[in-house]
Amino acid sequence: MSEESLHEILGAIERSVRDFTGAEAALAEAEQRREHTRQAVLEQVKRLHAEVDAVHAPELVGVLRHLYWQQPGIHGRPLAEAAGLHLNDMLAAIGPAPSGILCAHCGTELLRTSRSWKPSARYGPPLCPDCLSLERDARSRTWRVESLRSRIVAETRVQARAMDWRAAAELVLAFPPLSQKVGRGSAADQKEGVWRGWENARVIRNRLIATAADGDDIVGVAVGEAQLLVETAFRVADWDAARTRDIVDPITHEPALALLTRLQREVRATAQAARESADAAYPEGYELSEDEESEAWRGTGG
């Protein structure tokens, strides 16, 4: 690089820096003037408030409405305070402003209720308050109907021999999660539900013991519990064939996989029949009675 070229570049940098410094000074002066004039506006609002001596005087409300909606540089809270109001009271007094956004359902223009307002389109297109309320009611009704359907399925019981349930439960309990090197709440536990499956088996085994159910006694186990028990038992059944036989043989001489396969068929058939029964009891578009509404809320602790 020649000395002449270097000198030219350094000169250009110096001029650019000088221009930038001048722009910064102009910006600081403009910001200072902006703040001064903003305070002047607020002082005039105070004078107007003192003159009309009523926070809801039309003259004061008109000025506040213009300043709030048309002059965003005048901050809302100081503006309200200058008029002797809290911000929410001022917003209520001046009313909303058109947003230019139309309701996706009825075409009504949505209204801005504050400068920070955004249309409630988090879960879909923007809706006016009336349409939003109707949609929420519809979603709530759908959810409550589904809650009652789910309860029918959850309360349905899979019927099978006590020895089959006992064999499946003992098989799961013979391989505790810690022996599988799975910590409670670990990634593996969250992904596969190891501890949940093991504790479910313990609950079922203890229930069989408490009711003295044994052998060929037919016992009902809730669909969800039964499904989890069978799934968990299948996972551990083929880890150690000899140990599996040692666990199951004292209860039933039937091979573990054959027993579990039969239980699995029973669970699937019972669950399918329960879902069909739930759908028949509460078909699509079903309108709940007041008693059914209350029942749906009670079922969720609502």
Tab-separated table of C-alpha atoms in Angstrom:
chain	number	residue	atom	x	y	z
A	1	MET	CA	0.000	0.000	0.000
A	2	SER	CA	1.377	3.383	-0.997
A	3	GLU	CA	1.807	6.201	1.528
A	4	GLU	CA	-0.608	8.344	-0.500
A	5	SER	CA	-3.322	5.660	-0.398
A	6	LEU	CA	-2.860	5.143	3.352
A	7	HIS	CA	-3.113	8.893	3.974
A	8	GLU	CA	-6.339	9.038	1.938
A	9	ILE	CA	-7.935	6.173	3.939
A	10	LEU	CA	-6.964	7.698	7.297
A	11	GLY	CA	-8.384	11.034	6.180
A	12	ALA	CA	-11.658	9.381	5.181
A	13	ILE	CA	-11.858	7.652	8.594
A	14	GLU	CA	-11.287	10.973	10.354
A	15	ARG	CA	-14.097	12.635	8.383
A	16	SER	CA	-16.450	9.693	9.057
A	17	VAL	CA	-15.726	9.825	12.776
A	18	ARG	CA	-16.322	13.570	12.779
A	19	ASP	CA	-19.656	13.090	11.008
A	20	PHE	CA	-20.623	10.336	13.453
A	21	THR	CA	-19.734	12.495	16.458
A	22	GLY	CA	-21.825	15.326	15.016
A	23	ALA	CA	-24.763	12.946	14.479
A	24	GLU	CA	-24.510	11.703	18.062
A	25	ALA	CA	-24.549	15.277	19.348
A	26	ALA	CA	-27.588	16.077	17.184
A	27	LEU	CA	-29.331	12.946	18.463
A	28	ALA	CA	-28.612	13.861	22.089
A	29	GLU	CA	-29.951	17.368	21.503
A	30	ALA	CA	-33.048	15.967	19.767
A	31	GLU	CA	-33.681	13.521	22.613
A	32	GLN	CA	-33.250	16.317	25.143
A	33	ARG	CA	-35.689	18.508	23.219
A	34	ARG	CA	-38.088	15.564	22.902
A	35	GLU	CA	-38.026	15.022	26.662
A	36	HIS	CA	-38.499	18.735	27.292
A	37	THR	CA	-41.501	18.942	24.961
A	38	ARG	CA	-42.940	15.715	26.398
A	39	GLN	CA	-42.834	17.246	29.869
A	40	ALA	CA	-44.408	20.394	28.466
A	41	VAL	CA	-47.327	18.323	27.110
A	42	LEU	CA	-47.773	16.645	30.497
A	43	GLU	CA	-47.750	20.045	32.254
A	44	GLN	CA	-50.516	21.267	29.942
A	45	VAL	CA	-52.530	18.122	30.719
A	46	LYS	CA	-52.125	18.919	34.428
A	47	ARG	CA	-53.377	22.454	33.792
A	48	LEU	CA	-56.367	21.127	31.889
A	49	HIS	CA	-57.162	18.678	34.689
A	50	ALA	CA	-57.020	21.471	37.254
A	51	GLU	CA	-59.201	23.702	35.084
A	52	VAL	CA	-62.006	21.213	34.382
A	53	ASP	CA	-61.810	19.777	37.925
A	54	ALA	CA	-63.328	16.459	36.816
A	55	VAL	CA	-61.413	13.448	35.585
A	56	HIS	CA	-64.200	12.461	33.191
A	57	ALA	CA	-64.746	15.904	31.657
A	58	PRO	CA	-65.186	15.531	27.868
A	59	GLU	CA	-62.373	17.997	27.124
A	60	LEU	CA	-59.892	16.073	29.284
A	61	VAL	CA	-60.978	12.660	27.994
A	62	GLY	CA	-60.690	13.868	24.386
A	63	VAL	CA	-57.137	15.132	24.933
A	64	LEU	CA	-56.115	11.930	26.736
A	65	ARG	CA	-57.594	9.782	23.983
A	66	HIS	CA	-55.691	11.670	21.285
A	67	LEU	CA	-52.390	11.676	23.162
A	68	TYR	CA	-52.568	8.014	24.173
A	69	TRP	CA	-53.555	6.597	20.797
A	70	GLN	CA	-51.904	9.074	18.409
A	71	GLN	CA	-48.743	10.080	20.302
A	72	PRO	CA	-46.951	6.918	21.445
A	73	GLY	CA	-43.956	9.016	22.536
A	74	ILE	CA	-46.095	10.281	25.444
A	75	HIS	CA	-45.878	7.367	27.875
A	76	GLY	CA	-49.175	6.054	29.205
A	77	ARG	CA	-48.556	5.997	32.949
A	78	PRO	CA	-47.175	9.558	33.277
A	79	LEU	CA	-50.039	10.755	31.044
A	80	ALA	CA	-52.603	9.148	33.361
A	81	GLU	CA	-50.910	10.601	36.428
A	82	ALA	CA	-50.916	14.081	34.884
A	83	ALA	CA	-54.690	13.722	34.520
A	84	GLY	CA	-55.083	12.538	38.118
A	85	LEU	CA	-55.873	8.958	37.090
A	86	HIS	CA	-54.468	5.461	37.390
A	87	LEU	CA	-53.511	3.957	34.041
A	88	ASN	CA	-56.353	1.396	34.019
A	89	ASP	CA	-58.883	4.106	34.902
A	90	MET	CA	-57.604	6.269	32.061
A	91	LEU	CA	-57.856	3.364	29.591
A	92	ALA	CA	-61.425	2.737	30.701
A	93	ALA	CA	-62.267	6.420	30.278
A	94	ILE	CA	-60.772	6.922	26.811
A	95	GLY	CA	-62.023	3.610	25.424
A	96	PRO	CA	-60.464	1.290	22.821
A	97	ALA	CA	-59.243	2.134	19.329
A	98	PRO	CA	-59.704	0.312	15.985
A	99	SER	CA	-56.953	-2.186	15.236
A	100	GLY	CA	-57.508	-2.802	11.528
A	101	ILE	CA	-57.687	-6.548	12.279
A	102	LEU	CA	-60.913	-8.409	11.512
A	103	CYS	CA	-62.385	-11.323	13.467
A	104	ALA	CA	-61.758	-14.523	11.525
A	105	HIS	CA	-65.286	-15.770	12.271
A	106	CYS	CA	-67.703	-12.845	12.068
A	107	GLY	CA	-65.595	-10.145	10.369
A	108	THR	CA	-66.002	-7.601	13.175
A	109	GLU	CA	-63.026	-5.274	13.538
A	110	LEU	CA	-61.097	-5.991	16.719
A	111	LEU	CA	-60.450	-3.116	19.119
A	112	ARG	CA	-57.147	-2.280	20.771
A	113	THR	CA	-57.627	-1.887	24.506
A	114	SER	CA	-54.090	-0.685	25.156
A	115	ARG	CA	-50.886	0.078	23.260
A	116	SER	CA	-49.511	-3.346	24.189
A	117	TRP	CA	-52.661	-5.127	23.005
A	118	LYS	CA	-52.251	-8.085	20.677
A	119	PRO	CA	-55.040	-10.187	19.130
A	120	SER	CA	-55.706	-13.431	20.973
A	121	ALA	CA	-54.426	-15.603	18.132
A	122	ARG	CA	-52.079	-17.826	20.124
A	123	TYR	CA	-54.024	-20.994	19.259
A	124	GLY	CA	-55.576	-19.895	15.996
A	125	PRO	CA	-56.797	-16.918	13.937
A	126	PRO	CA	-57.748	-13.637	15.702
A	127	LEU	CA	-61.270	-13.581	17.163
A	128	CYS	CA	-63.488	-10.895	18.629
A	129	PRO	CA	-64.447	-11.299	22.317
A	130	ASP	CA	-67.871	-12.787	21.486
A	131	CYS	CA	-66.497	-15.371	19.045
A	132	LEU	CA	-63.598	-16.131	21.379
A	133	SER	CA	-66.034	-16.778	24.216
A	134	LEU	CA	-68.121	-19.078	22.013
A	135	GLU	CA	-65.030	-20.995	20.910
A	136	ARG	CA	-63.811	-21.402	24.490
A	137	ASP	CA	-67.235	-22.662	25.524
A	138	ALA	CA	-67.200	-25.149	22.649
A	139	ARG	CA	-63.692	-26.350	23.585
A	140	SER	CA	-64.745	-26.660	27.210
A	141	ARG	CA	-67.823	-28.684	26.305
A	142	THR	CA	-65.736	-30.955	24.063
A	143	TRP	CA	-63.207	-31.429	26.854
A	144	ARG	CA	-65.916	-32.283	29.385
A	145	VAL	CA	-67.503	-34.831	27.046
A	146	GLU	CA	-64.100	-36.400	26.433
A	147	SER	CA	-63.539	-36.475	30.199
A	148	LEU	CA	-66.701	-38.544	30.662
A	149	ARG	CA	-65.716	-40.859	27.808
A	150	SER	CA	-62.280	-41.350	29.371
A	151	ARG	CA	-63.878	-42.147	32.721
A	152	ILE	CA	-65.949	-44.937	31.191
A	153	VAL	CA	-62.783	-46.477	29.734
A	154	ALA	CA	-60.783	-45.959	32.944
A	155	GLU	CA	-63.455	-47.541	35.133
A	156	THR	CA	-63.860	-50.597	32.889
A	157	ARG	CA	-62.118	-53.636	34.288
A	158	VAL	CA	-60.270	-56.397	32.474
A	159	GLN	CA	-61.465	-59.772	33.808
A	160	ALA	CA	-58.869	-62.531	34.158
A	161	ARG	CA	-57.765	-65.244	36.575
A	162	ALA	CA	-56.092	-64.113	39.796
A	163	MET	CA	-53.115	-66.420	39.088
A	164	ASP	CA	-52.524	-64.671	35.747
A	165	TRP	CA	-52.460	-61.224	37.344
A	166	ARG	CA	-50.275	-62.513	40.182
A	167	ALA	CA	-47.767	-64.116	37.808
A	168	ALA	CA	-47.458	-60.924	35.729
A	169	ALA	CA	-47.068	-58.774	38.857
A	170	GLU	CA	-44.463	-61.044	40.474
A	171	LEU	CA	-42.518	-61.126	37.220
A	172	VAL	CA	-42.288	-57.329	37.150
A	173	LEU	CA	-41.456	-57.077	40.856
A	174	ALA	CA	-38.587	-59.555	40.466
A	175	PHE	CA	-36.683	-56.941	38.446
A	176	PRO	CA	-36.767	-53.757	40.583
A	177	PRO	CA	-35.726	-50.542	38.795
A	178	LEU	CA	-32.569	-50.094	40.851
A	179	SER	CA	-31.334	-53.531	39.758
A	180	GLN	CA	-31.949	-52.327	36.191
A	181	LYS	CA	-29.763	-49.297	37.021
A	182	VAL	CA	-32.681	-46.938	36.422
A	183	GLY	CA	-32.980	-44.052	38.890
A	184	ARG	CA	-36.350	-42.566	39.711
A	185	GLY	CA	-36.926	-39.511	37.500
A	186	SER	CA	-33.967	-40.321	35.229
A	187	ALA	CA	-34.161	-39.964	31.457
A	188	ALA	CA	-34.704	-43.721	31.068
A	189	ASP	CA	-37.421	-43.651	33.722
A	190	GLN	CA	-39.220	-40.753	32.051
A	191	LYS	CA	-38.964	-42.356	28.624
A	192	GLU	CA	-39.994	-45.909	29.550
A	193	GLY	CA	-41.887	-45.395	32.818
A	194	VAL	CA	-39.840	-48.090	34.592
A	195	TRP	CA	-40.644	-47.009	38.141
A	196	ARG	CA	-44.292	-46.336	37.286
A	197	GLY	CA	-44.616	-49.843	35.843
A	198	TRP	CA	-42.943	-51.433	38.858
A	199	GLU	CA	-45.072	-49.529	41.397
A	200	ASN	CA	-48.219	-50.376	39.422
A	201	ALA	CA	-47.334	-54.068	39.683
A	202	ARG	CA	-46.814	-53.728	43.429
A	203	VAL	CA	-50.238	-52.118	43.851
A	204	ILE	CA	-51.934	-54.914	41.899
A	205	ARG	CA	-50.048	-57.665	43.786
A	206	ASN	CA	-50.914	-56.115	47.174
A	207	ARG	CA	-54.564	-55.783	46.143
A	208	LEU	CA	-54.697	-59.488	45.233
A	209	ILE	CA	-53.204	-60.376	48.595
A	210	ALA	CA	-55.592	-58.096	50.496
A	211	THR	CA	-58.670	-59.606	48.809
A	212	ALA	CA	-57.323	-63.169	49.140
A	213	ALA	CA	-57.905	-63.654	45.400
A	214	ASP	CA	-56.102	-66.747	44.193
A	215	GLY	CA	-55.989	-69.453	41.551
A	216	ASP	CA	-58.887	-69.460	39.141
A	217	ASP	CA	-60.743	-66.632	40.896
A	218	ILE	CA	-61.776	-64.056	38.304
A	219	VAL	CA	-60.480	-60.611	39.198
A	220	GLY	CA	-61.073	-57.293	37.452
A	221	VAL	CA	-58.223	-54.833	36.979
A	222	ALA	CA	-58.803	-51.332	35.601
A	223	VAL	CA	-57.889	-51.013	31.926
A	224	GLY	CA	-55.049	-48.519	32.480
A	225	GLU	CA	-53.449	-50.555	35.278
A	226	ALA	CA	-53.849	-53.802	33.339
A	227	GLN	CA	-52.307	-52.368	30.193
A	228	LEU	CA	-49.300	-50.983	32.084
A	229	LEU	CA	-48.794	-54.283	33.948
A	230	VAL	CA	-48.789	-56.367	30.764
A	231	GLU	CA	-46.508	-53.960	28.893
A	232	THR	CA	-44.010	-53.900	31.779
A	233	ALA	CA	-44.105	-57.693	32.183
A	234	PHE	CA	-43.408	-58.206	28.484
A	235	ARG	CA	-40.300	-55.995	28.773
A	236	VAL	CA	-38.744	-58.137	31.511
A	237	ALA	CA	-40.041	-61.607	30.549
A	238	ASP	CA	-37.244	-62.443	28.101
A	239	TRP	CA	-34.318	-60.974	30.053
A	240	ASP	CA	-33.571	-64.265	31.797
A	241	ALA	CA	-35.609	-67.284	30.642
A	242	ALA	CA	-34.541	-69.507	33.573
A	243	ARG	CA	-35.354	-66.875	36.178
A	244	THR	CA	-38.686	-66.122	34.509
A	245	ARG	CA	-39.641	-69.821	34.816
A	246	ASP	CA	-38.571	-69.856	38.475
A	247	ILE	CA	-40.844	-66.859	39.162
A	248	VAL	CA	-43.904	-68.005	37.223
A	249	ASP	CA	-43.869	-71.828	37.844
A	250	PRO	CA	-44.891	-71.657	41.535
A	251	ILE	CA	-47.989	-69.683	40.451
A	252	THR	CA	-48.886	-71.363	37.142
A	253	HIS	CA	-47.140	-73.892	34.959
A	254	GLU	CA	-48.181	-72.018	31.818
A	255	PRO	CA	-45.279	-70.387	29.921
A	256	ALA	CA	-44.949	-66.702	30.783
A	257	LEU	CA	-45.186	-65.458	27.193
A	258	ALA	CA	-48.349	-67.475	26.545
A	259	LEU	CA	-49.918	-66.117	29.740
A	260	LEU	CA	-48.964	-62.537	28.945
A	261	THR	CA	-50.174	-62.850	25.350
A	262	ARG	CA	-53.583	-63.971	26.589
A	263	LEU	CA	-53.741	-61.098	29.078
A	264	GLN	CA	-52.731	-58.675	26.330
A	265	ARG	CA	-55.608	-59.886	24.132
A	266	GLU	CA	-58.031	-59.434	27.028
A	267	VAL	CA	-56.757	-55.922	27.715
A	268	ARG	CA	-57.039	-54.864	24.076
A	269	ALA	CA	-60.514	-56.354	23.630
A	270	THR	CA	-61.790	-54.824	26.871
A	271	ALA	CA	-60.311	-51.407	26.057
A	272	GLN	CA	-61.808	-51.456	22.562
A	273	ALA	CA	-65.247	-52.422	23.883
A	274	ALA	CA	-64.994	-49.704	26.551
A	275	ARG	CA	-64.111	-47.050	23.961
A	276	GLU	CA	-67.044	-48.118	21.790
A	277	SER	CA	-69.330	-47.969	24.815
A	278	ALA	CA	-68.019	-44.498	25.714
A	279	ASP	CA	-68.534	-43.237	22.162
A	280	ALA	CA	-72.072	-44.619	22.150
A	281	ALA	CA	-72.868	-42.995	25.504
A	282	TYR	CA	-71.391	-39.636	24.464
A	283	PRO	CA	-71.441	-39.366	20.652
A	284	GLU	CA	-69.949	-36.467	18.678
A	285	GLY	CA	-71.878	-33.258	19.335
A	286	TYR	CA	-73.429	-34.582	22.550
A	287	GLU	CA	-74.893	-31.852	24.782
A	288	LEU	CA	-74.291	-32.453	28.472
A	289	SER	CA	-77.017	-32.006	31.058
A	290	GLU	CA	-76.333	-29.945	34.192
A	291	ASP	CA	-75.797	-33.128	36.212
A	292	GLU	CA	-73.349	-34.463	33.619
A	293	GLU	CA	-71.497	-31.117	33.601
A	294	SER	CA	-71.095	-31.371	37.379
A	295	GLU	CA	-69.996	-34.980	37.109
A	296	ALA	CA	-67.323	-34.083	34.534
A	297	TRP	CA	-65.923	-31.348	36.801
A	298	ARG	CA	-65.975	-33.614	39.877
A	299	GLY	CA	-64.019	-36.221	37.984
A	300	THR	CA	-61.125	-33.775	37.482
A	301	GLY	CA	-61.239	-32.162	40.894
A	302	GLY	CA	-62.676	-28.970	39.316
